[in-house]
Tab-separated table of C-alpha atoms and ligand atoms in Angstrom:
chain	number	residue	atom	x	y	z
A	1	MET	CA	7.907	0.769	-0.406
A	2	SER	CA	7.827	0.244	3.253
A	3	ILE	CA	4.791	-0.986	5.289
A	4	ALA	CA	4.193	2.600	6.460
A	5	ASP	CA	4.442	3.975	2.777
A	6	ASN	CA	2.039	1.534	1.335
A	7	LEU	CA	-0.488	2.177	4.096
A	8	GLN	CA	-0.275	5.861	3.661
A	9	HIS	CA	-0.777	5.282	-0.161
A	10	ILE	CA	-3.784	3.025	0.288
A	11	LYS	CA	-5.522	5.324	3.106
A	12	ALA	CA	-5.181	8.336	0.719
A	13	THR	CA	-7.244	6.620	-1.804
A	14	LEU	CA	-10.231	5.424	0.458
A	15	PRO	CA	-13.242	7.152	0.851
A	16	GLN	CA	-13.981	8.185	4.555
A	17	HIS	CA	-16.802	5.960	4.762
A	18	VAL	CA	-14.479	2.948	4.160
A	19	THR	CA	-12.779	1.322	6.990
A	20	LEU	CA	-9.551	-0.805	6.142
A	21	VAL	CA	-8.709	-3.915	7.665
A	22	ALA	CA	-4.809	-4.560	7.427
A	23	VAL	CA	-4.867	-8.361	6.676
A	24	SER	CA	-1.479	-9.588	8.449
A	25	LYS	CA	-1.947	-13.348	8.131
A	26	THR	CA	1.242	-15.300	7.997
A	27	LYS	CA	3.271	-11.969	8.662
A	28	PRO	CA	5.590	-11.713	11.833
A	29	ASN	CA	4.712	-9.235	14.733
A	30	ALA	CA	7.357	-6.821	13.425
A	31	ASP	CA	5.538	-6.111	10.327
A	32	LEU	CA	2.255	-5.671	12.442
A	33	VAL	CA	4.309	-3.320	14.561
A	34	GLU	CA	5.560	-1.508	11.690
A	35	ALA	CA	1.886	-0.999	10.519
A	36	TYR	CA	0.876	-0.137	14.360
A	37	GLU	CA	3.332	2.628	14.501
A	38	ALA	CA	2.185	3.985	11.183
A	39	GLY	CA	-1.318	4.426	12.968
A	40	GLN	CA	-3.197	1.161	11.847
A	41	ARG	CA	-5.388	-0.472	14.733
A	42	ILE	CA	-7.588	-2.876	12.521
A	43	PHE	CA	-5.896	-6.035	11.676
A	44	GLY	CA	-7.487	-9.374	9.924
A	45	GLU	CA	-6.069	-12.954	10.465
A	46	ASN	CA	-7.682	-16.022	9.187
A	47	LYS	CA	-6.291	-18.446	11.567
A	48	ILE	CA	-7.684	-18.469	15.279
A	49	GLN	CA	-4.522	-19.695	16.866
A	50	GLU	CA	-2.353	-17.047	14.840
A	51	MET	CA	-4.475	-14.376	15.677
A	52	SER	CA	-4.612	-15.310	19.382
A	53	GLN	CA	-0.745	-15.513	19.756
A	54	LYS	CA	-0.599	-12.045	17.992
A	55	TRP	CA	-3.157	-10.768	20.479
A	56	GLU	CA	-1.183	-11.726	23.199
A	57	ASP	CA	2.137	-10.314	22.015
A	58	LEU	CA	1.002	-7.158	20.573
A	59	PRO	CA	-0.775	-3.852	21.994
A	60	LYS	CA	-4.306	-4.267	23.682
A	61	ASP	CA	-5.721	-1.129	21.612
A	62	ILE	CA	-5.498	-3.410	18.363
A	63	GLU	CA	-9.022	-4.556	16.839
A	64	TRP	CA	-8.803	-8.045	15.705
A	65	HIS	CA	-11.019	-9.213	12.817
A	66	MET	CA	-11.272	-12.912	12.280
A	67	ILE	CA	-11.604	-12.829	8.165
A	68	GLY	CA	-11.327	-16.577	7.449
A	69	HIS	CA	-13.265	-19.743	7.677
A	70	VAL	CA	-14.266	-20.541	11.358
A	71	GLN	CA	-14.397	-24.145	12.858
A	72	THR	CA	-17.147	-24.274	15.635
A	73	ASN	CA	-14.596	-25.757	18.129
A	74	LYS	CA	-12.184	-22.869	17.864
A	75	VAL	CA	-14.519	-20.212	18.786
A	76	LYS	CA	-13.575	-20.294	22.371
A	77	TYR	CA	-10.080	-19.309	21.859
A	78	MET	CA	-11.124	-15.897	20.030
A	79	ALA	CA	-14.357	-15.169	22.186
A	80	PRO	CA	-12.742	-13.117	25.038
A	81	PHE	CA	-11.020	-10.658	22.499
A	82	VAL	CA	-12.154	-10.755	19.009
A	83	HIS	CA	-13.595	-7.833	17.587
A	84	LEU	CA	-15.428	-8.705	14.392
A	85	VAL	CA	-15.951	-12.105	12.876
A	86	HIS	CA	-16.482	-11.805	9.091
A	87	GLY	CA	-16.880	-15.290	7.882
A	88	VAL	CA	-20.054	-16.396	9.740
A	89	ASP	CA	-21.636	-18.933	7.133
A	90	SER	CA	-24.056	-20.934	9.194
A	91	PHE	CA	-26.622	-20.819	12.221
A	92	LYS	CA	-24.696	-23.249	14.028
A	93	LEU	CA	-21.626	-21.321	14.175
A	94	LEU	CA	-23.590	-18.217	14.997
A	95	LYS	CA	-25.024	-20.276	18.093
A	96	GLU	CA	-21.490	-21.215	19.186
A	97	ILE	CA	-20.290	-17.497	18.807
A	98	ASN	CA	-23.528	-16.350	20.835
A	99	LYS	CA	-22.421	-19.254	23.584
A	100	GLN	CA	-18.783	-18.360	23.924
A	101	ALA	CA	-19.565	-14.532	23.866
A	102	LYS	CA	-21.863	-15.159	26.866
A	103	LYS	CA	-19.396	-16.785	28.837
A	104	ASN	CA	-16.862	-14.192	28.268
A	105	ASP	CA	-19.668	-11.394	29.269
A	106	ARG	CA	-19.482	-9.813	25.840
A	107	VAL	CA	-21.519	-9.340	22.774
A	108	ILE	CA	-19.597	-10.035	19.543
A	109	LYS	CA	-20.166	-8.535	15.981
A	110	CYS	CA	-20.493	-10.630	13.222
A	111	LEU	CA	-20.781	-10.233	9.582
A	112	LEU	CA	-22.660	-13.327	7.524
A	113	GLN	CA	-20.569	-14.493	4.875
A	114	ILE	CA	-22.780	-14.808	1.254
A	115	HIS	CA	-21.564	-17.042	-1.500
A	116	ILE	CA	-21.157	-14.860	-4.630
A	117	ALA	CA	-18.249	-16.288	-6.603
A	118	GLU	CA	-18.504	-18.883	-9.240
A	119	GLU	CA	-16.006	-21.042	-7.717
A	120	THR	CA	-17.787	-23.782	-5.494
A	121	THR	CA	-14.733	-23.733	-3.038
A	122	LYS	CA	-15.493	-20.328	-1.355
A	123	PHE	CA	-17.744	-20.702	1.734
A	124	GLY	CA	-21.220	-18.725	2.448
A	125	LEU	CA	-24.889	-18.887	2.427
A	126	ASP	CA	-27.091	-17.993	-0.372
A	127	SER	CA	-29.548	-15.305	0.135
A	128	ASP	CA	-32.528	-17.554	0.969
A	129	GLU	CA	-30.777	-18.835	3.687
A	130	LEU	CA	-29.725	-15.977	4.885
A	131	PHE	CA	-33.000	-14.491	5.046
A	132	THR	CA	-34.453	-17.601	6.693
A	133	ILE	CA	-31.877	-17.263	9.477
A	134	ILE	CA	-32.792	-13.500	10.197
A	135	ALA	CA	-36.250	-14.150	10.182
A	136	SER	CA	-36.278	-17.178	12.737
A	137	ASP	CA	-36.913	-16.824	16.371
A	138	ASP	CA	-34.056	-18.783	17.168
A	139	PHE	CA	-31.883	-16.167	15.673
A	140	ASN	CA	-33.617	-13.240	17.291
A	141	ALA	CA	-33.092	-14.943	20.871
A	142	LEU	CA	-29.505	-14.643	20.388
A	143	GLU	CA	-28.425	-11.878	22.982
A	144	ASN	CA	-24.430	-12.062	22.708
A	145	ILE	CA	-23.740	-11.693	19.159
A	146	GLN	CA	-24.879	-8.750	16.759
A	147	VAL	CA	-25.041	-8.940	13.199
A	148	ILE	CA	-23.634	-5.773	11.678
A	149	GLY	CA	-23.850	-6.673	7.874
A	150	LEU	CA	-22.370	-8.963	5.172
A	151	MET	CA	-19.164	-10.235	3.503
A	152	GLY	CA	-18.374	-11.858	0.108
A	153	MET	CA	-15.305	-12.843	-1.938
A	154	ALA	CA	-15.349	-12.259	-5.406
A	155	THR	CA	-14.256	-14.991	-7.884
A	156	PHE	CA	-10.444	-15.026	-8.429
A	157	THR	CA	-10.415	-13.782	-12.288
A	158	ASP	CA	-9.194	-11.111	-14.274
A	159	ASN	CA	-12.589	-10.609	-15.766
A	160	LYS	CA	-13.467	-7.119	-14.066
A	161	GLU	CA	-17.217	-7.262	-15.364
A	162	GLN	CA	-17.599	-10.560	-13.623
A	163	VAL	CA	-16.195	-9.352	-10.132
A	164	ARG	CA	-18.111	-6.385	-10.637
A	165	LYS	CA	-21.589	-8.228	-11.125
A	166	GLU	CA	-20.845	-10.442	-8.016
A	167	PHE	CA	-20.061	-7.171	-5.900
A	168	ARG	CA	-23.185	-5.721	-7.113
A	169	CYS	CA	-25.345	-8.756	-6.189
A	170	LEU	CA	-23.928	-8.553	-2.851
A	171	LYS	CA	-24.702	-5.004	-2.393
A	172	THR	CA	-28.516	-5.593	-3.412
A	173	ILE	CA	-28.515	-8.265	-0.847
A	174	PHE	CA	-26.975	-6.007	1.943
A	175	ASP	CA	-29.694	-3.493	0.861
A	176	GLU	CA	-32.417	-5.663	1.408
A	177	LEU	CA	-31.043	-6.865	4.903
A	178	GLN	CA	-30.667	-3.287	5.766
A	179	ARG	CA	-34.346	-2.993	5.192
A	180	LYS	CA	-35.185	-5.987	7.266
A	181	ILE	CA	-33.260	-5.666	10.483
A	182	GLU	CA	-31.844	-2.821	12.441
A	183	GLY	CA	-28.150	-2.035	12.810
A	184	ILE	CA	-26.387	-3.245	9.372
A	185	THR	CA	-23.909	-0.688	8.783
A	186	THR	CA	-20.989	-2.693	7.229
A	187	LEU	CA	-20.548	-4.586	3.806
A	188	SER	CA	-17.182	-6.148	3.759
A	189	MET	CA	-16.004	-6.699	0.558
A	190	GLY	CA	-12.724	-5.982	-1.681
A	191	MET	CA	-9.218	-7.138	-1.408
A	192	SER	CA	-5.841	-6.164	-2.840
A	193	GLY	CA	-6.459	-6.694	-6.448
A	194	ASP	CA	-10.227	-5.713	-6.442
A	195	TYR	CA	-10.897	-3.275	-3.627
A	196	LYS	CA	-11.421	-0.090	-6.023
A	197	LEU	CA	-14.030	-1.939	-7.728
A	198	ALA	CA	-15.565	-3.063	-4.514
A	199	ILE	CA	-15.701	0.695	-3.113
A	200	GLU	CA	-17.731	1.580	-6.441
A	201	GLU	CA	-20.110	-1.286	-5.902
A	202	GLY	CA	-20.789	-0.010	-2.328
A	203	SER	CA	-18.258	-1.528	-0.009
A	204	THR	CA	-17.918	-0.080	3.680
A	205	MET	CA	-15.004	-2.036	4.638
A	206	VAL	CA	-11.880	-3.476	2.685
A	207	ARG	CA	-9.685	-6.213	3.613
A	208	ILE	CA	-6.168	-5.493	2.369
A	209	GLY	CA	-3.048	-7.810	2.780
A	210	SER	CA	-0.522	-8.148	-0.065
A	211	SER	CA	-0.709	-4.492	-1.128
A	212	ILE	CA	0.432	-3.409	2.730
A	213	PHE	CA	2.814	-6.262	3.967
A	214	GLY	CA	3.847	-7.635	0.152
A	215	SER	CA	3.063	-11.007	-1.064
A	216	ARG	CA	2.980	-14.050	1.123
B	301	PLP	C1	-6.175	-13.229	2.694
B	301	PLP	C2	-7.393	-12.582	2.585
B	301	PLP	C3	-7.536	-11.174	2.342
B	301	PLP	C4	-6.479	-10.365	1.599
B	301	PLP	O1	-5.957	-10.673	0.411
B	301	PLP	P1	-4.835	-9.865	-0.578
B	301	PLP	O2	-5.044	-10.195	-1.705
B	301	PLP	O3	-3.568	-10.119	0.216
B	301	PLP	O4	-5.103	-8.341	0.038
B	301	PLP	C5	-8.961	-10.652	2.138
B	301	PLP	N1	-9.743	-11.302	2.663
B	301	PLP	C6	-9.874	-12.503	3.143
B	301	PLP	C7	-10.830	-13.603	3.332
B	301	PLP	C8	-8.378	-13.290	2.999
B	301	PLP	O5	-8.567	-14.597	3.357
């Protein structure tokens, strides 16, 4: 199946309230152009340098989403154009994004990443850290970032009940966050292997790579 066929097939199964981020990391520009010509405008990358190069090369109406782990010293390279940063996992990073957004006279949208998986290798805050951050005066003083929701990655396992449980836990935290601050709209959870489950558990944004572009 072609990239356009894959996209069409996936989009046909997504409810209207779920946004598709086409994860194009490691893929050549030609693959992104094929998806673009099939109507896709939202792309996700996990390396700032690669995303910046693609931003330079490709049409300017693409929305670039940073889905990977972000090093503070690289924020400046994406600040002029990034649309949404999914993996914000510390207050220090949020402060740096705010600083670089300000330099570019922008407000950058962010998702806070919550650690839900069993593996200790996946990044993210726990719910106590999240609620401490959003209750602080320092957080509320940041004018050039806008936190619009949460992101999480489930454990890499065939055990569907475990994955479901982790997504459900993230959704519970999301609901609590929505009650505490304004403007919380986006719950980024679900990848090629688990996005259907994620949508059943309340995802509003799925990040799909290999099911669109093939394996990496
Ligand atoms: C690579 C990646 C994805 C996409 O994974 P697929 O299994 O190829 O769909 C989603 N989210 C993050 C954070 C990723 O790094």
